[in-house]
mmCIF file of C-alpha atoms and ligand atoms in Angstrom:
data_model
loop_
_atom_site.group_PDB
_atom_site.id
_atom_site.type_symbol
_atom_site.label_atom_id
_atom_site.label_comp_id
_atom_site.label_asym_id
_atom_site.label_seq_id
_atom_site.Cartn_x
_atom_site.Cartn_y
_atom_site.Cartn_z
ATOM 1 C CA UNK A 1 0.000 0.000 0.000
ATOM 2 C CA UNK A 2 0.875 3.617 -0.197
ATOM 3 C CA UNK A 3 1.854 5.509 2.429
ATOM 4 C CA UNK A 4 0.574 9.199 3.020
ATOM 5 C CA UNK A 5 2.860 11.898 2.759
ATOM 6 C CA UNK A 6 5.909 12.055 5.158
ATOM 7 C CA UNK A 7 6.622 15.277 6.634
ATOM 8 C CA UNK A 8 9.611 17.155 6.262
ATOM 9 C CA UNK A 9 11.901 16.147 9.316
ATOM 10 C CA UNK A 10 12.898 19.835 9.795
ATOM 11 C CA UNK A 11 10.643 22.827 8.105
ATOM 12 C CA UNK A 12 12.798 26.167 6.457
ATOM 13 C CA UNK A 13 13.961 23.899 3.264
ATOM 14 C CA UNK A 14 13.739 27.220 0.976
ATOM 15 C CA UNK A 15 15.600 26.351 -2.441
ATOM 16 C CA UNK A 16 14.825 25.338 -5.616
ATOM 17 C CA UNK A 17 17.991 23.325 -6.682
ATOM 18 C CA UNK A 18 20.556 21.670 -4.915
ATOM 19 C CA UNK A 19 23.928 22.717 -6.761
ATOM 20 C CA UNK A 20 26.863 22.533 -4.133
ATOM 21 C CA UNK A 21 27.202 21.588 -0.169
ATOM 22 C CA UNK A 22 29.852 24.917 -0.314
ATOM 23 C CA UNK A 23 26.521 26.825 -0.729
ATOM 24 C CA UNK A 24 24.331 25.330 1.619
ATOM 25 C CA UNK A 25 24.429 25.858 5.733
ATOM 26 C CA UNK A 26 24.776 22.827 8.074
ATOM 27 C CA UNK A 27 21.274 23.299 9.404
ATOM 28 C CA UNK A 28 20.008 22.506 5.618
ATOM 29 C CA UNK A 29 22.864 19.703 5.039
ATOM 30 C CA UNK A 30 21.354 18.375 8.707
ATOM 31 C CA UNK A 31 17.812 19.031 7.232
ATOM 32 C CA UNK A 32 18.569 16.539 4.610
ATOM 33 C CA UNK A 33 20.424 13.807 6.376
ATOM 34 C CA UNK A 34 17.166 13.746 8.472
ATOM 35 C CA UNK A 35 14.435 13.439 6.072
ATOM 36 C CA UNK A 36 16.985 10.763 4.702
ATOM 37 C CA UNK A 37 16.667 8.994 8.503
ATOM 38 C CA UNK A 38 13.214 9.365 8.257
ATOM 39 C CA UNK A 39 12.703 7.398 4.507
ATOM 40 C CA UNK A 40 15.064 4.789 6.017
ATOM 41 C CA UNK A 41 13.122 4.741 8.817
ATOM 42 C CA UNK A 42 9.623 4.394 6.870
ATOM 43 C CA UNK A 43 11.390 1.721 4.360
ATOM 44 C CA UNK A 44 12.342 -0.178 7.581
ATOM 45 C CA UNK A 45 8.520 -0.412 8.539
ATOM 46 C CA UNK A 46 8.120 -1.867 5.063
ATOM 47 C CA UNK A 47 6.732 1.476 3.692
ATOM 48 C CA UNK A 48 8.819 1.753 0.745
ATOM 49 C CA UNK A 49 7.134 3.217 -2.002
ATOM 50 C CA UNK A 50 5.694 6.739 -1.028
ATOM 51 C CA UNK A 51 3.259 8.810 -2.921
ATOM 52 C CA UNK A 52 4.870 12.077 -2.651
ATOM 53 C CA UNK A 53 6.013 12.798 -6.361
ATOM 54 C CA UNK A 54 2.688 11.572 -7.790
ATOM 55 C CA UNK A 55 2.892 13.340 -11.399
ATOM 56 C CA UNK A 56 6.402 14.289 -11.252
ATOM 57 C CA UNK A 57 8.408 13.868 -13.872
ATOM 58 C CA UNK A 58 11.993 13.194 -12.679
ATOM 59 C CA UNK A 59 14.965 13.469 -15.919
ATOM 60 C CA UNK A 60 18.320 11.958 -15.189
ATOM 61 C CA UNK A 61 20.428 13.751 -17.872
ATOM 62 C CA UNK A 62 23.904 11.783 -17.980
ATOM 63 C CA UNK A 63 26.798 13.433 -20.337
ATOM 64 C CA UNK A 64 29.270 11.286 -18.543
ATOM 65 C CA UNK A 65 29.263 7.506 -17.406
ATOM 66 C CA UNK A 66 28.151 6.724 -13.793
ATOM 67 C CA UNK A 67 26.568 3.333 -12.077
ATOM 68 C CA UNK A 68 25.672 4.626 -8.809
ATOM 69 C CA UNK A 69 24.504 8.080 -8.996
ATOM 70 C CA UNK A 70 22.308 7.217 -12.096
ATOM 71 C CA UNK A 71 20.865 4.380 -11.002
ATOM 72 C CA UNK A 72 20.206 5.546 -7.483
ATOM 73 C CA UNK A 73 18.318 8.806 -8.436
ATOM 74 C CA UNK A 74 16.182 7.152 -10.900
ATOM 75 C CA UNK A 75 15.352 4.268 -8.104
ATOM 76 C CA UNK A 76 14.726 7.097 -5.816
ATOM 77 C CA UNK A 77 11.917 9.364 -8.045
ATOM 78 C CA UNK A 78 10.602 5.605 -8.593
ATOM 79 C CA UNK A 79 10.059 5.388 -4.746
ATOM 80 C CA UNK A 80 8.347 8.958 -4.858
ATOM 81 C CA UNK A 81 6.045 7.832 -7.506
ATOM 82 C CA UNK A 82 7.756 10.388 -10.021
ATOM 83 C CA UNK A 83 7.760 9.537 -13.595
ATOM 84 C CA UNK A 84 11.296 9.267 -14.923
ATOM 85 C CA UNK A 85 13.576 9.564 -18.172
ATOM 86 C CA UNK A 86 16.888 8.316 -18.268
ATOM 87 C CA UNK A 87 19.308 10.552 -20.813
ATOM 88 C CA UNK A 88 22.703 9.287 -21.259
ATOM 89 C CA UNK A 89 24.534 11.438 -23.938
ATOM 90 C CA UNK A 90 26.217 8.282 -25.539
ATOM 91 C CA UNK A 91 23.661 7.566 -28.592
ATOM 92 C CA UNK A 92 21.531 10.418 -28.197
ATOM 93 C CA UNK A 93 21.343 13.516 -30.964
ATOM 94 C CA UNK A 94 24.242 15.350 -28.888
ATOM 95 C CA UNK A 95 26.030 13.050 -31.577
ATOM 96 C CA UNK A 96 24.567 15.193 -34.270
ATOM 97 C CA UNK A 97 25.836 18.341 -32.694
ATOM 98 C CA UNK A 98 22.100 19.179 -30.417
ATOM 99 C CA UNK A 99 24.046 21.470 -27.769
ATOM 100 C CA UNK A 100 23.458 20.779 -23.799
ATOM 101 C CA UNK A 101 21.669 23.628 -23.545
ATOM 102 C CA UNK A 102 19.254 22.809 -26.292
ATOM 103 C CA UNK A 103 19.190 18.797 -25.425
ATOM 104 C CA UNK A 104 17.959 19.798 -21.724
ATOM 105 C CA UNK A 105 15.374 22.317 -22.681
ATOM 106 C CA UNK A 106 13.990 19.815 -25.140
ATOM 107 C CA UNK A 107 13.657 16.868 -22.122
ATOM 108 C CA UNK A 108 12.062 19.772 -20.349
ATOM 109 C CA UNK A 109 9.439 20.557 -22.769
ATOM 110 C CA UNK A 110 7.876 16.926 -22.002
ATOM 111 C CA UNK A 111 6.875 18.173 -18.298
ATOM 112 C CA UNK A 112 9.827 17.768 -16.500
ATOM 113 C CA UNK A 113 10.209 19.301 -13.251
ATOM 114 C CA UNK A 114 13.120 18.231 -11.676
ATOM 115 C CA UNK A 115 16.258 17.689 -13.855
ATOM 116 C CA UNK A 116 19.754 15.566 -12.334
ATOM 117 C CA UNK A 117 22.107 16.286 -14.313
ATOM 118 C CA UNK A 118 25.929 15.137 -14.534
ATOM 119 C CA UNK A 119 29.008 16.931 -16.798
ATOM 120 C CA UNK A 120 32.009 16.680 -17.494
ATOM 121 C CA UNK A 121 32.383 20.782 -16.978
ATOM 122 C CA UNK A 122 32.427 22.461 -13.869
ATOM 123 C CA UNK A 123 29.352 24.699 -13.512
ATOM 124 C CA UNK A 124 27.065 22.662 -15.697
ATOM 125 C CA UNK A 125 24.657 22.221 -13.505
ATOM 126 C CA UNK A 126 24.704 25.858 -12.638
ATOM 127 C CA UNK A 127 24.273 26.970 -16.447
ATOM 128 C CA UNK A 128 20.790 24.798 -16.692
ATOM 129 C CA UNK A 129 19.509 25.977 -13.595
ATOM 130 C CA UNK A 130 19.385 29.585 -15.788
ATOM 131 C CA UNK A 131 18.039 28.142 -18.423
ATOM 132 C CA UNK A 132 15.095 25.571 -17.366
ATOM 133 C CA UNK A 133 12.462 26.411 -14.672
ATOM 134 C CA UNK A 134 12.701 22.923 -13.536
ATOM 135 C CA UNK A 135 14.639 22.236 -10.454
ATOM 136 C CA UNK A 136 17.834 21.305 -10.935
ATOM 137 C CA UNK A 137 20.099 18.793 -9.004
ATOM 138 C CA UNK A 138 24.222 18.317 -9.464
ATOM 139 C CA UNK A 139 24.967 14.379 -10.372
ATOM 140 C CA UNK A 140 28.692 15.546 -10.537
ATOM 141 C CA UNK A 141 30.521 18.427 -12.443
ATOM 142 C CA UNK A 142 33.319 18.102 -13.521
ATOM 143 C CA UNK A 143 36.144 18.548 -11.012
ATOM 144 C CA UNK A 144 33.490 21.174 -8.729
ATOM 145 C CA UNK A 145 31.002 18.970 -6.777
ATOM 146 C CA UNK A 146 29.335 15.840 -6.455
ATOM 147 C CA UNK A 147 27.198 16.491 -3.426
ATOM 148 C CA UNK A 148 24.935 13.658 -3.330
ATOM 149 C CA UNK A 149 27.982 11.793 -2.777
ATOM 150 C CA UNK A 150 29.456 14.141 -0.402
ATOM 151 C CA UNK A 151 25.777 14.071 1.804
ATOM 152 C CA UNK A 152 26.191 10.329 1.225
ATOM 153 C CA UNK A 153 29.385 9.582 3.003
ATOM 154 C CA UNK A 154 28.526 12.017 5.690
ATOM 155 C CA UNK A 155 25.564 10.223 6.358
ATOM 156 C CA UNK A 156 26.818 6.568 6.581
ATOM 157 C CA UNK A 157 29.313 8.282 9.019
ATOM 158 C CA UNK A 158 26.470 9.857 10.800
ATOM 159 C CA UNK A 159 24.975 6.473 11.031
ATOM 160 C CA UNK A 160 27.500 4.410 12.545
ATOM 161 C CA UNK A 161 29.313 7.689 14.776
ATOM 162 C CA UNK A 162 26.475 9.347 15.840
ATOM 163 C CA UNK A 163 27.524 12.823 14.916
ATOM 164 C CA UNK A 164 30.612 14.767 12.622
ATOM 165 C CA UNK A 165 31.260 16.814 15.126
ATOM 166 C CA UNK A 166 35.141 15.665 16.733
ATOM 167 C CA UNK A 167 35.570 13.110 14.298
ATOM 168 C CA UNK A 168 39.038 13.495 12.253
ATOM 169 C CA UNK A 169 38.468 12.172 8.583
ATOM 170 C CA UNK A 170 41.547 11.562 6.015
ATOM 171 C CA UNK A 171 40.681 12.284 2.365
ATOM 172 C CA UNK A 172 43.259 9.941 0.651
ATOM 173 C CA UNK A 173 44.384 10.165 -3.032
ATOM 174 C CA UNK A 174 43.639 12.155 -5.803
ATOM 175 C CA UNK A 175 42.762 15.317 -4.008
ATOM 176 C CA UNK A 176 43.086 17.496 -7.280
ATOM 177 C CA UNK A 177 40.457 16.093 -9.902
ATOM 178 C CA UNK A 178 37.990 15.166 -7.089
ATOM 179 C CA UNK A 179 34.314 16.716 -6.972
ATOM 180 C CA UNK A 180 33.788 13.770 -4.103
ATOM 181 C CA UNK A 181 36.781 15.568 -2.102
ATOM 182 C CA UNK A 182 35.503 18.881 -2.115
ATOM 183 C CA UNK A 183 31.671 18.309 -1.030
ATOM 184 C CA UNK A 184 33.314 15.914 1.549
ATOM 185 C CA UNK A 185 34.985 19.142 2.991
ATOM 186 C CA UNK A 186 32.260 21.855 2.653
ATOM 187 C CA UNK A 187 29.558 19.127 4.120
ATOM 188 C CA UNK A 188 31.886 17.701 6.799
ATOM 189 C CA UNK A 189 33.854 21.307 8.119
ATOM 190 C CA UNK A 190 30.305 22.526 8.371
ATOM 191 C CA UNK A 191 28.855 19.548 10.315
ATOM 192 C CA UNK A 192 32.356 20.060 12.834
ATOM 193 C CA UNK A 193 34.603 17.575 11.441
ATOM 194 C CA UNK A 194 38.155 17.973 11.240
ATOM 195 C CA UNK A 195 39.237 17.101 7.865
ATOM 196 C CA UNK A 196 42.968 16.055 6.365
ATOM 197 C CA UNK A 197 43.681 15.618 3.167
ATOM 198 C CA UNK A 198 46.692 12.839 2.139
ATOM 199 C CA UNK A 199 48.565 12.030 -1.116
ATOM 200 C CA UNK A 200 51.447 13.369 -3.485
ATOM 201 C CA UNK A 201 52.450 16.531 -3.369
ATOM 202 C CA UNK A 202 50.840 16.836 -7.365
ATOM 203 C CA UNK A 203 47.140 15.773 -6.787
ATOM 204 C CA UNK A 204 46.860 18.358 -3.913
ATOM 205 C CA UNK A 205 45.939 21.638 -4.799
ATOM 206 C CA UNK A 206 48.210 23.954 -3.242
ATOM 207 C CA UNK A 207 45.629 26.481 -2.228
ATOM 208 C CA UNK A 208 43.491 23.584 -0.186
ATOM 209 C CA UNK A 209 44.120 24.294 3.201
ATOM 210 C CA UNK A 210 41.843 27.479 2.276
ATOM 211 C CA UNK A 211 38.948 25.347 2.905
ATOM 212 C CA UNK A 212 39.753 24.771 6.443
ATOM 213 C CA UNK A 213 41.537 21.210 5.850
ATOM 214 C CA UNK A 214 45.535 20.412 7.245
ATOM 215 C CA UNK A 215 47.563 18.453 4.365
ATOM 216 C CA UNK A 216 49.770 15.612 4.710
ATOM 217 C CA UNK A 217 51.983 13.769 2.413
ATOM 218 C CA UNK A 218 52.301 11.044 4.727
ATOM 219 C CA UNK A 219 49.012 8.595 5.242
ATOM 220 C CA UNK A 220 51.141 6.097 7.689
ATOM 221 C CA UNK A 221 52.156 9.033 9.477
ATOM 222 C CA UNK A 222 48.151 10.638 9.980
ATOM 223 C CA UNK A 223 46.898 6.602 10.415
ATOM 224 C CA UNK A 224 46.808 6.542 14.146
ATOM 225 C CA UNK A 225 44.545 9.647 14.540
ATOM 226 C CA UNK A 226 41.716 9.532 12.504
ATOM 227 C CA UNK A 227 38.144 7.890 12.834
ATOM 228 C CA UNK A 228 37.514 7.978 9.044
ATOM 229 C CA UNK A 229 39.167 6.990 5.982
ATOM 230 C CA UNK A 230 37.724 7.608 2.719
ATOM 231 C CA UNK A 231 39.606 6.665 -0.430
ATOM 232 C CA UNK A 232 39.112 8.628 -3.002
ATOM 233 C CA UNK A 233 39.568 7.171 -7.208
ATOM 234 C CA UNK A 234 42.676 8.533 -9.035
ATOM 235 C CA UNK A 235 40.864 9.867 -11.747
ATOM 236 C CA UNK A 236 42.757 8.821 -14.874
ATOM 237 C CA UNK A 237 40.426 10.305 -17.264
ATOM 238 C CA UNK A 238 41.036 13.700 -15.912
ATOM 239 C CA UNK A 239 44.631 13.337 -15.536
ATOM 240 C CA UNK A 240 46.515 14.850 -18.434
ATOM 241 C CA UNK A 241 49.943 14.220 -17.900
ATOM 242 C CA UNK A 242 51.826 11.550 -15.472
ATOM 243 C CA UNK A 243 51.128 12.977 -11.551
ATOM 244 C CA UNK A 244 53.230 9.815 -9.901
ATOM 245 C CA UNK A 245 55.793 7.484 -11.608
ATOM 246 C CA UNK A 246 53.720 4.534 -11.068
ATOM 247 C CA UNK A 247 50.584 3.076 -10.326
ATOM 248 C CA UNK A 248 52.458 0.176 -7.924
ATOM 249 C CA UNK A 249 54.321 3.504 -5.974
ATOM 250 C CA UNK A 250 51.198 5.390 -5.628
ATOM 251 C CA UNK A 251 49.617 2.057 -4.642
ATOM 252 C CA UNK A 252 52.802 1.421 -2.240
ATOM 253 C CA UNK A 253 52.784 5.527 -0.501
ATOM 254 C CA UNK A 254 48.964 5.537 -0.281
ATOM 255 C CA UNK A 255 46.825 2.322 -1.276
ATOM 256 C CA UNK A 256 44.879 1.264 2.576
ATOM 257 C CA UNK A 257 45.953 -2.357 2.361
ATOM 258 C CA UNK A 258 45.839 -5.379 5.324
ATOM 259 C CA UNK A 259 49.080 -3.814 6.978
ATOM 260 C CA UNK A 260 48.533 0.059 7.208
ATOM 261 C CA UNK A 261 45.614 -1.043 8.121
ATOM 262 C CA UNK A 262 46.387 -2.415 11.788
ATOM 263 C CA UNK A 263 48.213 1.369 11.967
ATOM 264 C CA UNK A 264 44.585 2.624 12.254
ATOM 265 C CA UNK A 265 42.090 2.470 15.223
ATOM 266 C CA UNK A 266 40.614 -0.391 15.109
ATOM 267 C CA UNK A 267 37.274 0.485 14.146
ATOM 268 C CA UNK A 268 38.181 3.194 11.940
ATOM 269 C CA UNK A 269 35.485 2.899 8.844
ATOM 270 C CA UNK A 270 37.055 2.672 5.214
ATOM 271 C CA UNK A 271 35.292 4.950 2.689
ATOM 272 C CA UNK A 272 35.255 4.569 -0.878
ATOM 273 C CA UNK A 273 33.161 6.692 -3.828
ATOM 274 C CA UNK A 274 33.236 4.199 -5.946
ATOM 275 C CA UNK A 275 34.288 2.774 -8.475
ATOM 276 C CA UNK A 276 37.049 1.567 -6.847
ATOM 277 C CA UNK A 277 40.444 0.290 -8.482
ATOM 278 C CA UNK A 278 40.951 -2.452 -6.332
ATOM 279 C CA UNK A 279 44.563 -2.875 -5.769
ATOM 280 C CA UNK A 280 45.529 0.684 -5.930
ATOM 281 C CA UNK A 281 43.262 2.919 -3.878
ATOM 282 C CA UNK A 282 42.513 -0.002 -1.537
ATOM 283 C CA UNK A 283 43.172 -4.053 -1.571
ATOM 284 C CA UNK A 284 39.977 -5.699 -1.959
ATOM 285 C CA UNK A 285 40.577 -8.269 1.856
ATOM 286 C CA UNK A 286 40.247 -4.130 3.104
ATOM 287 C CA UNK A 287 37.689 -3.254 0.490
ATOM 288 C CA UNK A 288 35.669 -6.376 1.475
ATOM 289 C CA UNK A 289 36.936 -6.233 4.834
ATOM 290 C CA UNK A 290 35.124 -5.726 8.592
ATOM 291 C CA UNK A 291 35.955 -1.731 8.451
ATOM 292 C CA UNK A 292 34.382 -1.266 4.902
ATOM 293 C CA UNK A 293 31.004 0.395 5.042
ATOM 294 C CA UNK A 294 31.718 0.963 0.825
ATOM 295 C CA UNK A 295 28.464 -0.857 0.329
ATOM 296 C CA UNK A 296 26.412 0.736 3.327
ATOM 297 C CA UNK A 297 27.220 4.448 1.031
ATOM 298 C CA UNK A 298 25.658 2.983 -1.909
ATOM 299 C CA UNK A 299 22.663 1.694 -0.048
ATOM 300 C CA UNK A 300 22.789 5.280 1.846
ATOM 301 C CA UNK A 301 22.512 6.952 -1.613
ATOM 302 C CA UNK A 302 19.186 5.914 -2.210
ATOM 303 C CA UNK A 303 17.349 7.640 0.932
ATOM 304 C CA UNK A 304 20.053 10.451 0.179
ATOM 305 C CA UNK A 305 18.638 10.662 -3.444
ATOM 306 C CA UNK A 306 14.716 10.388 -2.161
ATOM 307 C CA UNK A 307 14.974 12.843 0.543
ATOM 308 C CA UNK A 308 16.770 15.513 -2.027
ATOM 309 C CA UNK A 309 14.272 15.018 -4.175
ATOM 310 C CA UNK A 310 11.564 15.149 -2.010
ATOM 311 C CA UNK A 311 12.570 18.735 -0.500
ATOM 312 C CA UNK A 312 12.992 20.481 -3.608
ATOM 313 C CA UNK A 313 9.685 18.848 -4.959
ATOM 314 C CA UNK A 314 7.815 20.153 -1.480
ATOM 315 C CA UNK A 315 9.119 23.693 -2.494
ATOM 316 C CA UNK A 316 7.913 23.711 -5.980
ATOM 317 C CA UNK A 317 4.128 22.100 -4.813
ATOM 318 C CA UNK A 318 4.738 25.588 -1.596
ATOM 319 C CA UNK A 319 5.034 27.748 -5.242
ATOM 320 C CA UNK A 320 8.860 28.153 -4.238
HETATM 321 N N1 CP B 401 30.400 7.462 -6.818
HETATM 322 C C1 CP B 401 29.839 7.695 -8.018
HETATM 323 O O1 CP B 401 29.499 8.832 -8.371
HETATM 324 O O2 CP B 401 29.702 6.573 -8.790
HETATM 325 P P1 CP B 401 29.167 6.573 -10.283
HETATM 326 O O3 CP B 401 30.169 7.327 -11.121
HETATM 327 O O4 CP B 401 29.063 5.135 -10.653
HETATM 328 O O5 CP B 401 27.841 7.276 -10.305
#
């Protein structure tokens, strides 16, 4: 059967598209990390599929690849009862030169009101959200944000800490080309985290520590003192020239394997984006290991997904 309406865990949810975490404050990231709770919390009672998007029409607009986030958000507008259409630009008219602009506006026109939407180029997400009157949600842009992802992690942290606030969580790897490392540090230094970012010299923006994070080039050195590790993908397709010698050295300086691991607390939780390249960010005994909660984020990114959805849909029903 389905349920009634679920109300908003926290009221004052007052925008129309969800771009960034660097824009929002941490009573709206906490805002959406509850309503989250509180779709886990229904789904647990066997309430699963919710009315709330009835006649919604939910577009998933994908210019580059992606298994999680794609999947996720068109699961999630499912469990709202939205309508959905899945865009990936691989076969589509794109191919015969239909611009971005001009491919979105044309999903629009078939009574879309809430557009995800995933680019290769920073700021995508920020051009459409001129251009459409649907809502618009960031899947991922470019190097910028991915802040599904970022409210993801934060919330399987959430769930098996309690609360951000005193944690210390290490941001391993390729600091440089990651949108996943930069919502993880707006979302978590709002929520009270302290945040250090680990890995050569080259995929660590110099100007970083800007954002209220410490650097260090050393992960066995920062092992012992944080609660959280997540391991973020070298990015090879956005790597345009060599930024360590090998794959088996950056594998050997920073890869979270069976032996740094007994460095670490012993219940310090391994994070991971995903996909992972198993044998360099992280061995797969680790990967598949008792600290892993890899496949508790993915599961996480479904009520993430729903309850994002859900607040920008209860603003445009308000006349937001
Ligand atoms: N973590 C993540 O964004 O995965 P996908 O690229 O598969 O969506």
């Amino acid at each position: 059967m389905m349920a009634q309406p679920a109300p908003a865990a926290r009221t004052g949810w007052s925008r129309k598209h969800l771009l960034g975490l660097e824009e929002l404050s941490a009573d709206e990231i906490t805002t959406i990390l509850d309503q989250a709770a509180e779709f886990n919390r229904l789904a647990s009672k066997g309430e699963k599929k919710l009315g709330l998007m009835s006649g919604s029409v939910v577009a998933n607009l994908f210019f580059e690849p992606s298994t999680r986030t794609r999947t996720s958000f068109s699961l999630a507008a499912k469990r709202l009862s939205a309508d959905t259409i899945d865009f990936t630009a691989a076969g589509s008219s794109v191919s015969k030169g239909e611009s971005f602009i001009d491919t979105a506006r044309n999903i629009e026109a078939m009574g879309v009101s809430h557009v995800v939407v995933r680019h290769s180029s920073a700021g995508a997400p920020h051009l459409l959200s001129r251009h459409l009157k649907a809502g618009v949600l960031n899947a991922g842009d470019g190097t910028h944000e991915h802040p599904t992802q970022g409210l993801l992690d934060i919330f399987t942290i959430r769930e098996h800490r309690g609360t951000l606030s005193g944690l210390t969580v290490a941001l391993v790897g390729d600091i440089l080309h990651s949108r996943v490392a930069r919502s993880n540090i707006w979302g978590l230094k709002k929520l009270g985290a302290r945040v250090i970012v680990c890995g050569p010299s080259t995929l660590i923006p110099p100007d970083i520590t800007k954002l209220g994070v410490e650097v260090s080039y050393d992960f066995d050195e920062i092992l012992g003192q944080v609660d959280i590790v997540n391991l973020l993908r070298i990015q090879f397709e956005r790597q345009r020239s060599a930024f360590f010698p090998s794959i088996r050295e950056y594998a050997h300086f920073y890869g979270m394997n069976g032996e740094r691991l007994k460095l670490a607390k012993k219940d310090v939780l391994i994070l991971a984006p995903g996909p992972i390249n198993r044998g360099v960010e992280l061995t797969p005994d680790v990967a598949d290991g008792n600290n892993s909660v890899i496949l508790d984020q993915v599961t996480n990114g479904l009520v993430i997904r729903m309850a994002c959805l859900y607040l920008l849909e209860q603003h445009r029903r308000t006349g937001g």
